[in-house]
XYZ file of C-alpha atoms in Angstrom:
773
model
C 0.000 0.000 0.000
C 2.371 2.683 -1.267
C 1.039 6.195 -1.872
C 0.653 6.773 -5.605
C -0.471 10.337 -6.371
C -2.753 10.788 -9.347
C -2.027 14.466 -9.884
C 0.800 16.791 -8.922
C -1.686 19.118 -7.218
C -3.111 16.314 -5.097
C 0.378 15.221 -4.156
C 1.307 18.760 -3.088
C -1.780 18.958 -0.891
C -0.904 15.592 0.622
C 2.634 16.696 1.463
C 1.421 19.911 3.063
C -1.062 18.002 5.190
C 1.490 15.352 6.079
C 3.908 17.946 7.378
C 1.300 19.225 9.847
C 1.344 15.929 11.714
C 4.365 15.848 14.014
C 4.683 13.744 17.152
C 6.896 14.773 19.991
C 6.867 11.605 22.025
C 5.275 13.446 24.951
C 2.104 12.174 26.624
C -0.781 12.684 24.233
C -3.345 15.365 25.093
C -7.002 14.465 24.499
C -7.954 14.048 20.848
C -11.273 15.690 21.683
C -13.448 16.577 24.663
C -10.701 17.963 26.873
C -12.306 18.351 30.305
C -10.336 21.578 30.751
C -12.019 23.155 27.714
C -15.109 24.988 28.931
C -16.385 25.452 25.350
C -16.789 21.738 24.673
C -16.807 19.732 27.886
C -20.587 19.974 28.308
C -21.519 19.354 24.674
C -23.502 16.150 24.090
C -20.837 14.530 21.905
C -18.445 14.707 24.873
C -20.806 12.981 27.310
C -19.572 9.434 27.786
C -22.877 8.522 29.434
C -24.793 8.998 26.164
C -25.061 6.261 23.513
C -22.403 6.548 20.827
C -24.919 7.013 17.966
C -26.369 10.047 19.764
C -22.918 11.521 20.344
C -21.969 10.955 16.700
C -25.122 12.673 15.420
C -24.536 15.626 17.724
C -20.916 16.022 16.622
C -21.621 15.799 12.886
C -24.564 18.168 13.256
C -22.204 20.877 14.543
C -19.879 20.711 11.534
C -20.081 22.924 8.464
C -19.699 21.281 5.050
C -16.072 22.268 4.536
C -15.116 20.815 7.924
C -16.892 17.597 7.046
C -15.056 17.270 3.751
C -11.672 17.683 5.435
C -12.534 14.683 7.632
C -12.956 12.364 4.622
C -9.207 11.823 4.151
C -6.517 9.994 6.093
C -4.844 13.216 7.248
C -8.014 14.567 8.809
C -7.919 18.281 9.640
C -8.529 19.677 13.127
C -11.725 21.509 14.031
C -10.398 23.935 16.660
C -13.760 25.509 17.480
C -14.977 22.063 18.627
C -11.724 21.134 20.354
C -10.959 18.456 17.751
C -7.324 17.657 16.980
C -6.121 16.603 13.543
C -5.781 12.859 13.092
C -3.686 10.621 10.864
C -5.690 7.468 10.119
C -2.898 5.613 8.318
C -0.894 3.306 10.578
C 0.232 -0.264 9.917
C 0.594 -3.312 12.157
C 0.965 -6.283 9.834
C 3.225 -8.243 12.199
C 4.177 -5.627 14.753
C 3.770 -1.866 14.993
C 5.185 -0.470 11.754
C 6.345 2.965 10.655
C 5.357 2.404 7.021
C 2.335 4.681 7.460
C 2.754 8.320 8.532
C 0.660 7.759 11.661
C 3.479 6.043 13.547
C 6.967 7.242 14.465
C 9.802 5.641 16.396
C 12.171 7.533 18.650
C 12.544 8.927 22.140
C 10.886 6.599 24.646
C 9.822 4.300 21.793
C 12.934 3.385 19.789
C 11.367 0.187 18.441
C 8.599 -2.376 18.750
C 8.424 -6.157 18.779
C 8.790 -7.446 15.211
C 7.046 -10.774 14.810
C 7.633 -13.149 11.901
C 6.158 -12.149 8.575
C 2.544 -13.337 8.274
C 3.293 -16.192 5.867
C 5.625 -17.698 8.492
C 3.190 -17.244 11.363
C 0.437 -18.790 9.254
C 2.576 -21.926 8.890
C 2.054 -22.564 12.603
C -1.634 -23.274 11.929
C -2.180 -22.067 15.486
C -5.148 -19.712 15.800
C -4.530 -19.003 19.497
C -0.980 -17.887 18.637
C -2.341 -15.526 15.989
C -4.661 -13.930 18.523
C -1.876 -13.688 21.116
C 0.317 -11.837 18.614
C -2.503 -9.417 17.863
C -2.962 -8.780 21.577
C 0.725 -7.937 22.035
C 0.824 -5.721 18.950
C -2.195 -3.748 20.182
C -0.625 -3.364 23.643
C 2.409 -1.800 22.020
C 0.289 0.289 19.651
C -1.787 1.697 22.511
C 1.351 2.403 24.489
C 2.790 4.359 21.579
C -0.499 6.205 21.073
C -0.504 7.205 24.741
C 3.026 8.512 24.233
C 2.040 10.591 21.227
C 3.870 8.422 18.683
C 1.117 6.436 16.950
C -2.511 6.356 15.930
C -5.225 3.881 16.827
C -6.382 2.844 13.341
C -4.207 0.141 11.807
C -4.653 -0.964 8.213
C -3.800 -4.592 8.880
C -4.059 -7.542 8.290
C -3.643 -8.394 4.612
C -5.906 -11.395 3.972
C -5.787 -11.664 0.194
C -5.458 -15.178 -1.178
C -1.881 -16.074 -2.209
C -3.170 -17.142 -5.617
C -0.012 -16.986 -7.716
C 3.456 -17.961 -6.420
C 5.031 -14.952 -8.147
C 3.108 -12.355 -6.161
C 5.567 -10.126 -4.319
C 3.112 -9.434 -1.499
C 2.179 -13.052 -0.878
C 4.551 -12.903 2.097
C 2.073 -10.569 3.846
C -0.790 -13.053 3.619
C -1.777 -16.211 5.522
C -1.379 -18.273 2.342
C -3.482 -19.803 -0.403
C -6.328 -21.401 1.544
C -9.457 -19.277 2.134
C -10.415 -21.070 5.362
C -6.952 -20.519 6.866
C -6.899 -16.906 5.677
C -10.316 -16.270 7.198
C -9.409 -17.934 10.484
C -6.180 -15.935 10.628
C -8.083 -12.719 9.895
C -10.661 -13.235 12.628
C -8.064 -14.367 15.189
C -5.563 -11.569 14.587
C -8.312 -8.942 14.485
C -9.747 -10.152 17.788
C -6.287 -9.854 19.306
C -5.835 -6.337 17.973
C -9.276 -4.991 18.816
C -9.708 -6.546 22.250
C -12.706 -8.116 23.923
C -14.438 -5.199 25.625
C -17.672 -5.345 23.673
C -18.191 -2.373 21.374
C -15.100 -0.587 22.704
C -11.962 -0.971 20.602
C -8.395 -1.303 21.833
C -7.227 -0.423 18.328
C -9.193 -0.582 15.074
C -8.025 -3.249 12.620
C -8.618 -3.319 8.873
C -8.837 -6.293 6.522
C -7.364 -5.506 3.116
C -7.277 -5.426 0.059
C -10.861 -6.148 -1.031
C -11.045 -7.930 -3.446
C -9.327 -10.246 -5.995
C -6.164 -8.212 -5.457
C -3.029 -10.272 -5.963
C -0.974 -8.728 -8.752
C 1.426 -5.834 -8.300
C 3.547 -5.604 -11.441
C 3.963 -8.434 -13.931
C 4.785 -8.517 -17.632
C 3.775 -4.911 -18.251
C 0.576 -5.072 -16.170
C 0.383 -3.269 -12.830
C -2.150 -3.069 -10.041
C -3.181 0.493 -10.902
C -4.515 -0.594 -14.294
C -5.418 -4.253 -13.812
C -8.965 -5.426 -14.427
C -9.402 -8.747 -12.605
C -11.931 -10.805 -14.527
C -13.405 -13.056 -11.882
C -16.313 -15.474 -12.050
C -19.101 -15.270 -9.480
C -18.046 -18.749 -8.408
C -14.417 -17.849 -7.702
C -15.389 -14.598 -6.018
C -17.730 -16.401 -3.632
C -15.704 -19.518 -2.827
C -12.180 -18.100 -2.887
C -11.488 -14.373 -3.006
C -14.223 -13.042 -0.716
C -14.102 -15.808 1.898
C -11.404 -14.279 4.163
C -13.064 -10.861 4.072
C -16.458 -12.251 4.964
C -14.951 -14.172 7.888
C -13.023 -11.094 8.987
C -16.203 -9.018 9.117
C -18.729 -11.596 10.323
C -16.587 -13.551 12.801
C -13.767 -11.097 13.542
C -16.079 -8.052 13.734
C -13.337 -5.981 12.165
C -13.670 -2.199 12.351
C -12.605 -1.527 8.770
C -12.215 -2.984 5.296
C -9.944 -1.518 2.620
C -10.931 -1.626 -1.043
C -8.161 -2.272 -3.553
C -6.613 -0.532 -6.567
C -7.720 -3.003 -9.203
C -10.996 -3.295 -11.024
C -13.135 -6.401 -10.711
C -14.999 -7.168 -13.913
C -14.563 -3.615 -15.191
C -15.503 -1.682 -12.045
C -12.955 -0.252 -9.587
C -13.533 -1.949 -6.248
C -13.687 1.439 -4.494
C -16.496 2.536 -6.830
C -18.547 -0.650 -6.795
C -21.725 -0.358 -4.674
C -22.364 -4.086 -5.019
C -19.005 -4.918 -3.419
C -19.056 -2.156 -0.801
C -22.529 -1.008 0.177
C -24.443 -4.171 -0.730
C -21.956 -6.848 0.343
C -19.629 -5.525 3.062
C -22.169 -3.327 4.787
C -25.456 -4.870 3.691
C -24.892 -8.618 3.630
C -21.985 -8.885 6.090
C -23.119 -6.003 8.369
C -19.774 -4.259 8.803
C -19.699 -2.321 12.066
C -17.096 0.187 10.976
C -15.756 2.134 8.009
C -14.565 1.376 4.473
C -11.286 2.990 3.403
C -9.573 3.193 0.028
C -6.100 1.928 -0.661
C -3.886 4.958 -0.913
C -5.153 7.260 -3.666
C -7.363 4.543 -5.143
C -10.051 7.102 -5.950
C -7.515 9.192 -7.833
C -6.267 6.045 -9.543
C -9.625 5.054 -10.984
C -10.037 8.573 -12.386
C -6.493 9.354 -13.484
C -5.062 5.915 -14.354
C -8.091 3.803 -15.195
C -10.169 6.625 -16.721
C -13.264 5.134 -15.181
C -14.896 8.566 -14.838
C -14.584 11.603 -17.072
C -14.155 14.120 -14.245
C -12.619 14.012 -10.760
C -15.931 15.121 -9.260
C -17.645 12.063 -10.729
C -14.934 9.880 -9.181
C -15.471 11.432 -5.750
C -19.234 11.024 -6.064
C -19.037 7.433 -7.305
C -16.752 6.398 -4.445
C -18.833 7.903 -1.644
C -22.145 6.716 -3.082
C -20.676 3.215 -3.512
C -20.014 3.100 0.233
C -16.489 4.477 0.665
C -16.148 6.367 3.943
C -12.502 7.427 4.018
C -9.927 8.226 1.355
C -6.268 7.428 1.946
C -4.945 10.419 0.051
C -6.250 13.926 -0.599
C -8.614 13.256 -3.525
C -11.916 13.533 -1.663
C -10.743 16.625 0.224
C -9.988 18.315 -3.088
C -12.978 17.289 -5.205
C -15.985 16.503 -2.973
C -17.208 20.095 -2.580
C -17.387 20.562 -6.345
C -19.203 17.229 -6.712
C -21.844 18.511 -4.274
C -22.060 21.864 -6.048
C -22.717 20.036 -9.333
C -25.436 17.932 -7.756
C -23.560 14.664 -8.200
C -23.420 14.104 -4.446
C -25.324 15.365 -1.423
C -24.213 16.537 1.991
C -26.270 13.659 3.387
C -23.946 11.258 1.530
C -20.969 12.866 3.268
C -22.746 12.636 6.612
C -23.250 8.915 6.059
C -19.531 8.402 5.554
C -18.657 10.445 8.636
C -21.091 8.514 10.808
C -19.024 5.393 10.115
C -15.596 6.932 10.724
C -16.498 9.020 13.763
C -18.291 6.058 15.328
C -15.052 4.069 15.171
C -13.133 6.957 16.753
C -15.662 7.083 19.573
C -15.443 3.315 20.067
C -11.694 3.866 20.444
C -12.318 6.429 23.200
C -10.977 9.351 21.188
C -13.894 11.560 22.295
C -13.670 10.491 25.930
C -11.191 13.062 27.202
C -7.900 12.204 28.886
C -6.303 9.053 27.365
C -4.651 8.257 30.699
C -8.067 7.855 32.341
C -9.273 5.314 29.782
C -9.072 1.489 30.027
C -5.770 1.294 28.123
C -4.354 4.548 29.427
C -1.848 2.799 31.712
C 0.151 1.410 28.781
C 3.465 3.138 28.135
C 7.122 2.632 27.149
C 7.596 -0.172 29.684
C 4.944 -2.193 27.765
C 6.877 -2.190 24.476
C 9.640 -4.695 23.652
C 9.089 -6.482 26.941
C 10.875 -9.800 27.526
C 7.513 -11.578 27.314
C 6.715 -9.951 23.960
C 10.093 -10.851 22.527
C 9.689 -14.400 23.817
C 6.387 -14.630 21.938
C 8.148 -13.450 18.772
C 10.648 -16.272 19.255
C 7.897 -18.811 19.885
C 6.034 -17.676 16.766
C 9.163 -18.179 14.666
C 9.759 -21.621 16.151
C 6.194 -22.678 15.409
C 6.236 -21.346 11.859
C 9.470 -22.913 10.607
C 8.875 -25.932 8.353
C 11.130 -28.977 7.998
C 10.933 -30.042 4.346
C 13.624 -32.713 4.100
C 15.558 -34.749 6.640
C 17.474 -37.606 5.044
C 18.774 -40.217 7.445
C 17.609 -38.371 9.573
C 20.474 -35.875 9.679
C 18.755 -33.352 11.924
C 18.905 -32.367 14.642
C 22.597 -31.565 14.724
C 24.516 -32.549 17.827
C 26.761 -30.244 19.826
C 28.819 -33.287 20.829
C 29.432 -34.406 17.232
C 29.252 -31.133 15.306
C 31.740 -28.940 17.146
C 32.276 -26.569 14.215
C 29.571 -25.476 11.775
C 30.185 -23.570 8.551
C 27.469 -20.935 8.163
C 27.277 -19.840 4.548
C 24.985 -17.809 2.342
C 23.742 -14.272 1.630
C 21.024 -14.558 4.310
C 23.275 -16.101 6.952
C 23.950 -12.903 8.900
C 21.058 -10.615 7.941
C 18.861 -8.538 10.220
C 16.155 -6.505 8.448
C 15.704 -9.247 5.845
C 14.262 -11.438 8.596
C 11.316 -9.117 9.275
C 10.055 -8.830 5.700
C 7.983 -5.880 4.551
C 5.528 -3.619 6.376
C 7.776 -3.885 9.408
C 8.886 -1.264 11.877
C 12.055 -0.916 13.916
C 12.695 -4.160 15.764
C 13.638 -4.327 19.444
C 16.829 -6.090 18.349
C 17.945 -8.943 16.113
C 19.471 -12.380 16.393
C 20.823 -13.463 13.007
C 21.152 -17.102 11.949
C 24.919 -16.854 12.391
C 24.508 -15.508 15.917
C 21.891 -18.121 16.775
C 24.058 -21.033 15.618
C 27.057 -19.473 17.359
C 25.279 -19.875 20.686
C 25.475 -23.644 20.234
C 28.833 -24.275 18.552
C 31.876 -22.622 17.009
C 31.111 -21.191 13.575
C 33.045 -20.433 10.404
C 31.222 -17.778 8.414
C 31.368 -17.042 4.700
C 28.599 -15.176 2.820
C 29.292 -16.948 -0.488
C 27.419 -14.167 -2.333
C 27.396 -10.444 -1.671
C 23.572 -10.462 -1.689
C 20.653 -12.663 -2.723
C 21.063 -11.651 -6.376
C 24.302 -13.682 -6.259
C 25.487 -12.368 -9.627
C 29.058 -13.564 -9.144
C 30.764 -16.744 -7.949
C 33.840 -14.836 -6.813
C 33.250 -15.661 -3.137
C 32.551 -19.353 -3.704
C 36.113 -20.502 -3.019
C 36.123 -19.225 0.543
C 32.693 -20.763 1.159
C 33.847 -24.150 -0.145
C 36.941 -24.023 2.080
C 34.772 -23.259 5.099
C 32.592 -26.299 4.376
C 35.695 -28.521 4.122
C 36.847 -27.448 7.589
C 33.533 -27.877 9.413
C 31.710 -30.811 10.967
C 28.450 -29.616 9.412
C 27.416 -26.900 6.975
C 24.348 -24.674 7.101
C 23.522 -22.734 3.927
C 21.137 -19.834 4.542
C 19.868 -18.857 1.121
C 16.667 -17.480 -0.407
C 15.145 -14.116 -1.257
C 14.583 -10.659 0.186
C 12.631 -7.492 -0.647
C 14.805 -6.838 -3.702
C 13.207 -9.909 -5.302
C 9.682 -10.063 -3.835
C 7.941 -6.984 -2.494
C 5.102 -4.560 -3.001
C 5.047 -3.499 -6.665
C 7.632 -6.210 -7.377
C 6.315 -9.576 -8.496
C 8.775 -12.360 -9.222
C 9.719 -13.495 -12.714
C 10.558 -17.081 -11.751
C 10.548 -19.607 -8.942
C 14.207 -20.637 -8.958
C 16.740 -19.207 -6.516
C 18.310 -16.041 -7.962
C 21.634 -15.824 -9.764
C 24.294 -18.379 -8.816
C 22.656 -19.486 -5.550
C 21.975 -23.012 -6.775
C 25.565 -23.350 -7.967
C 26.811 -22.257 -4.541
C 24.584 -24.839 -2.846
C 25.855 -27.652 -5.073
C 29.529 -26.750 -4.767
C 29.362 -26.387 -0.983
C 27.441 -29.659 -0.639
C 30.107 -31.497 -2.657
C 32.866 -30.096 -0.447
C 31.231 -30.407 2.955
C 32.728 -33.145 5.117
C 29.617 -33.276 7.290
C 25.871 -32.956 6.668
C 24.751 -30.005 4.568
C 21.550 -28.261 5.637
C 19.769 -25.781 3.376
C 17.796 -23.059 5.176
C 15.513 -21.004 2.938
C 14.553 -17.488 3.961
C 11.789 -16.293 1.634
C 8.100 -15.448 1.562
C 7.002 -17.034 -1.684
C 7.696 -20.634 -2.711
C 10.871 -21.581 -4.553
C 11.608 -24.502 -6.825
C 14.375 -26.314 -4.990
C 13.832 -29.625 -6.766
C 17.564 -30.015 -7.336
C 18.309 -29.692 -3.621
C 15.336 -31.870 -2.716
C 16.623 -34.662 -4.951
C 20.335 -34.214 -4.162
C 21.457 -36.858 -1.614
C 24.305 -34.564 -0.566
C 21.730 -32.081 0.813
C 20.848 -33.755 4.087
C 17.993 -31.470 5.123
C 15.953 -28.484 3.974
C 14.249 -25.979 6.262
C 11.916 -23.155 5.253
C 12.027 -20.238 7.677
C 9.989 -17.688 5.730
C 10.872 -14.274 7.127
C 11.107 -15.310 10.785
C 11.136 -11.933 12.552
C 13.565 -10.347 14.992
C 14.304 -13.636 16.781
C 14.604 -15.640 13.577
C 18.222 -16.619 14.089
C 17.508 -18.070 17.512
C 14.515 -20.022 16.203
C 16.480 -21.449 13.247
C 19.303 -22.567 15.544
C 16.847 -24.106 18.011
C 15.342 -26.162 15.183
C 18.753 -27.170 13.817
C 19.988 -28.425 17.185
C 16.721 -29.995 18.314
C 15.925 -27.676 21.214
C 12.676 -27.158 19.317
C 10.905 -29.910 17.422
C 9.660 -28.435 14.113
C 5.902 -28.506 13.639
C 5.149 -25.961 10.904
C 3.226 -26.814 7.732
C 3.424 -25.057 4.372
C 0.545 -22.594 3.882
C 1.159 -22.523 0.111
C 1.853 -25.002 -2.662
C 5.432 -25.052 -3.941
C 5.261 -25.438 -7.706
C 7.978 -26.408 -10.195
C 9.357 -23.643 -12.383
C 7.572 -24.878 -15.518
C 4.182 -24.243 -13.871
C 4.596 -20.547 -14.682
C 4.615 -21.086 -18.451
C 1.093 -22.510 -18.224
C -0.400 -19.842 -15.967
C -0.393 -16.137 -16.904
C -0.486 -14.121 -13.708
C -3.392 -12.106 -15.113
C -5.628 -15.181 -15.458
C -7.798 -15.168 -12.351
C -9.578 -18.492 -12.798
C -8.976 -20.946 -9.979
C -10.276 -24.095 -11.649
C -8.309 -26.090 -14.177
C -9.335 -26.260 -17.824
C -7.806 -29.178 -19.707
C -9.179 -27.961 -23.036
C -6.748 -25.041 -23.012
C -3.978 -26.604 -20.956
C -4.716 -24.504 -17.889
C -3.707 -26.458 -14.756
C -5.621 -24.478 -12.123
C -4.416 -22.782 -8.961
C -3.702 -23.786 -5.366
C -3.997 -27.259 -3.922
C -7.794 -27.009 -4.132
C -7.896 -27.065 -7.931
C -4.402 -27.950 -9.216
C -3.540 -31.600 -9.838
C -0.115 -31.324 -11.447
C 3.336 -32.054 -10.019
C 4.555 -30.072 -7.012
C 7.872 -29.552 -5.296
C 6.150 -29.612 -1.895
C 2.377 -29.685 -1.333
C 0.227 -27.383 0.753
C 0.185 -28.584 4.362
C 3.521 -30.407 4.120
C 5.922 -30.408 7.043
C 8.046 -32.972 8.889
C 8.877 -33.524 12.554
C 11.659 -35.077 14.615
C 9.104 -37.498 16.006
C 6.264 -39.539 14.541
C 2.566 -39.061 15.106
C -0.202 -41.513 14.303
C -3.941 -40.825 14.223
C -7.042 -42.777 14.973
C -10.631 -41.622 14.637
C -12.189 -42.425 17.984
C -15.671 -41.178 17.197
C -17.372 -39.606 14.194
C -20.898 -39.753 12.766
C -21.709 -41.789 9.673
C -24.902 -39.873 8.799
C -25.870 -36.260 9.401
C -29.368 -34.948 8.754
C -29.568 -31.475 7.228
C -32.807 -29.828 8.364
C -34.418 -27.552 5.801
C -35.834 -24.193 6.721
C -34.051 -20.896 6.811
C -35.504 -18.478 4.291
C -38.768 -19.470 2.647
C -38.083 -21.117 -0.693
C -39.766 -23.004 -3.479
C -38.858 -26.650 -3.841
C -37.174 -26.353 -7.228
C -34.857 -23.594 -5.974
C -34.048 -25.391 -2.748
C -32.650 -28.600 -4.140
C -30.630 -28.491 -7.346
C -28.764 -31.604 -8.479
C -29.076 -32.954 -4.929
C -27.526 -29.866 -3.393
C -29.368 -27.666 -0.905
C -28.932 -23.921 -0.865
C -27.201 -22.886 2.343
C -29.827 -20.178 2.816
C -32.513 -22.890 2.839
C -30.928 -24.996 5.592
C -31.103 -24.539 9.337
C -27.406 -23.954 9.835
C -26.879 -22.577 13.329
C -25.647 -25.635 15.219
C -25.281 -28.025 12.317
C -21.816 -29.562 12.568
C -19.924 -32.815 12.248
C -17.932 -33.625 15.403
C -14.860 -35.765 14.821
C -12.870 -37.068 17.796
C -9.292 -37.947 16.867
C -6.689 -39.657 19.020
C -3.182 -38.371 18.279
C -0.351 -40.558 19.532
C 3.326 -39.611 19.591
C 5.203 -42.865 18.983
C 8.601 -41.186 18.690
C 11.172 -40.206 21.270
C 10.678 -36.409 21.249
C 7.854 -34.237 22.523
C 6.281 -32.271 19.714
C 3.400 -30.206 18.386
C 1.291 -31.619 15.612
C -1.182 -29.948 13.292
C -4.290 -31.904 12.371
C -5.420 -30.829 8.910
C -8.932 -32.012 8.057
C -9.786 -32.047 4.343
C -13.120 -32.816 2.753
C -13.990 -34.219 -0.658
C -17.612 -33.668 -1.705
C -19.721 -36.143 -3.660
C -18.827 -36.457 -7.334
C -20.551 -34.334 -9.919
C -20.404 -30.935 -8.232
C -18.588 -27.682 -8.885
C -16.294 -28.230 -5.928
C -12.546 -28.170 -5.307
C -10.699 -31.477 -5.554
C -10.422 -31.206 -1.803
C -10.871 -28.443 0.722
C -9.426 -27.779 4.155
C -12.405 -27.654 6.515
C -10.710 -27.563 9.927
C -7.324 -27.572 11.632
C -6.139 -27.964 15.188
C -2.736 -27.707 16.841
C -1.992 -30.170 19.621
C 1.127 -30.763 21.730
C 1.807 -34.418 22.504
C 4.595 -35.669 24.754
C 6.709 -38.579 23.539
C 4.934 -41.887 24.102
C 1.642 -40.266 25.053
C -1.728 -39.626 23.410
C -4.138 -36.708 23.167
C -7.768 -36.753 22.068
C -8.805 -33.810 19.924
C -12.379 -32.837 19.095
C -12.816 -31.115 15.759
C -16.162 -29.583 14.809
C -16.800 -29.126 11.097
C -19.631 -26.673 10.470
C -21.713 -28.211 7.690
C -23.012 -25.040 6.039
C -19.691 -23.186 6.170
C -17.258 -25.918 5.273
C -19.061 -28.814 3.587
C -20.846 -26.529 1.142
C -19.683 -25.754 -2.381
C -20.363 -22.846 -4.741
C -22.089 -23.310 -8.072
C -21.300 -21.410 -11.251
C -23.818 -18.710 -10.375
C -22.041 -17.982 -7.109
C -24.683 -19.717 -4.972
C -23.434 -21.722 -2.026
C -25.017 -25.167 -1.719
C -24.633 -28.254 0.468
C -24.241 -31.413 -1.629
C -26.205 -34.371 -0.335
C -24.520 -37.762 -0.235
C -21.118 -39.092 0.781
C -18.529 -36.541 1.892
C -15.036 -37.881 2.453
C -13.055 -36.538 5.399
C -9.298 -37.025 5.363
C -6.841 -36.502 8.230
C -3.361 -37.580 7.201
C -3.734 -41.163 6.026
C -7.116 -41.574 7.727
C -10.333 -41.433 5.736
C -13.886 -41.289 7.002
C -17.167 -40.932 5.111
C -20.106 -38.870 6.305
C -23.423 -39.027 4.492
C -25.410 -35.785 4.442
C -29.141 -36.351 4.060
C -31.833 -33.748 3.606
C -34.702 -33.706 6.061
C -38.156 -34.760 4.838
C -39.363 -32.612 1.957
C -42.554 -31.970 3.852
C -40.586 -29.739 6.147
C -39.779 -27.287 3.372
C -41.561 -23.984 3.831
C -43.196 -22.543 0.735
């Protein structure tokens, strides 16, 4: 989400406004309703005892039109006569408080904040409680910084777009390719950020970028011009799923619309996507914000409207409440003067934004007297927070190969370890993008050095690895050591916002370095990959000289410690891949601009993600090894589940189509399949295990090949057993979407698969006489 001005005038206005927002690091005075201000302290909008809707109406009713318009943009202007300070809405907290947005600064009493692993790594833990815990810590630190005058309270995170194409430079920011995982991550992280005090918000989260946004710049096409042609089916069963879950189950305070068009309409100008779906169908309790200058983009870059006033009017009438960028501040008044927009439309937008500010306590007077007012510098970068960052990295790292087994390494046998590679001693690379200033760093070299003596050689000057001039020293280091660890991969120069990848192989001469070092190493050679997107490491996977492969993603500030703990067995790896790792030749068959998820053999299109793709893979979605062995047994599960009909009144022929019931015509509330699974650890090491439950619907439907319907993380001590209950909601997870975008529940045999276990559940409709006409 980088600011992209559409006109030089708009950009100048933005810079002027930006410069008015300076934080000193001192304790923050009240945003509004200062009890010392006799002019405002008795006004209704300052009375905490009144309902928020009444306070909001009173406040907006006191504004003149020009004041209202200046509140429609991220750098909202002050209203001195009402005691209202200016406010910067744009802050980021993707995996820790970030200074990417202008709303947050580091310095003084707040030199840094806890930097957790990049989202793709945390997602690999498949641990929803961990995701919520991280959100809780991030919001503690955000509130502390707000109280100290260094941050806002509105954070445009998380990114829950589907990681559809392995080339996408921003895939690292997402929870992966599966819509159920992405939705569960969204709801969990948002709950952690926003707190659990009813309608009051600790901070306001934002799920972005809605919708079908997953291309930045590829083969001459960029996100500012891209028209994503998406079927109703794919929109309903893939792209919109995480956003719906974020709003309905996470109760998120904001949704951000994206730069791209969907089927010819900019998302920020589409009333069906915004007003009808987000607010109407999903009942968003919050505001809708544009990606930065998206309104200007659909006028200036996409030429969707003929005048800027039409663009402003279209956006607000579609349901947009806040513009990141100055466009609405510049053009809304003229749109009203021309009759293209009404002041009532502006009021509607302000009701949504001001309500969120009041839920945050910004109109409640002194911040120090509010529920989170005690948080301060001592609550940032605490030992407990940094320990959680370490634990998140440990849980997210994935063991992909372990021949022999060769891991874990032993401090008694491997006294000296050669640590080689361009990512072997990096710091900021470990935290990925949309990060802030970390509390501190432990690099892989430092982490390994805490266990054994190390010999370090970078091998390449950077991940581009354009020269093999440093290979000789790296090979000599491997010859002298008892084991060799190669830390290779990517960084933000290869995959980033506005930078999609051109291939899946490791850059430059990296593969050559791996092969030459592996040939020379006198001990086991371990390849550690630091990257967000998948890489084709088939050569290393199939090379017997490469003893083990570990994927660390971008593991955050404590990444080096976590990698070393995995290598030496202090931690038993339990992560699973949240994305499919494809071979390089997959890309030739799949243009990045083709949005279709399902395969089409007639044109040689192989489909996308594990749900629809059946071709060869380097490593599949959900793959990950352990240092121990787990076995499963289904202790209890139903064979038949009756699906009662009811819900909305419906005619018979629209209720059952091809033996599939519309979800809206079933009584869904407590309809679930409960599966009790015994997980036994038959190895010698304690470990955490992720149960992934997949379903396969009856043949003849429009469904994925298989679909993840539930997942649970369980810790099992060596030699012991744990029973896990998994509830699969029938309407949410055993339904499929037809070509018209209608979600239906297929009747008949549904196959459930957990590892090697398979179990069939027959769904049967209730008696037709129960259907209401």
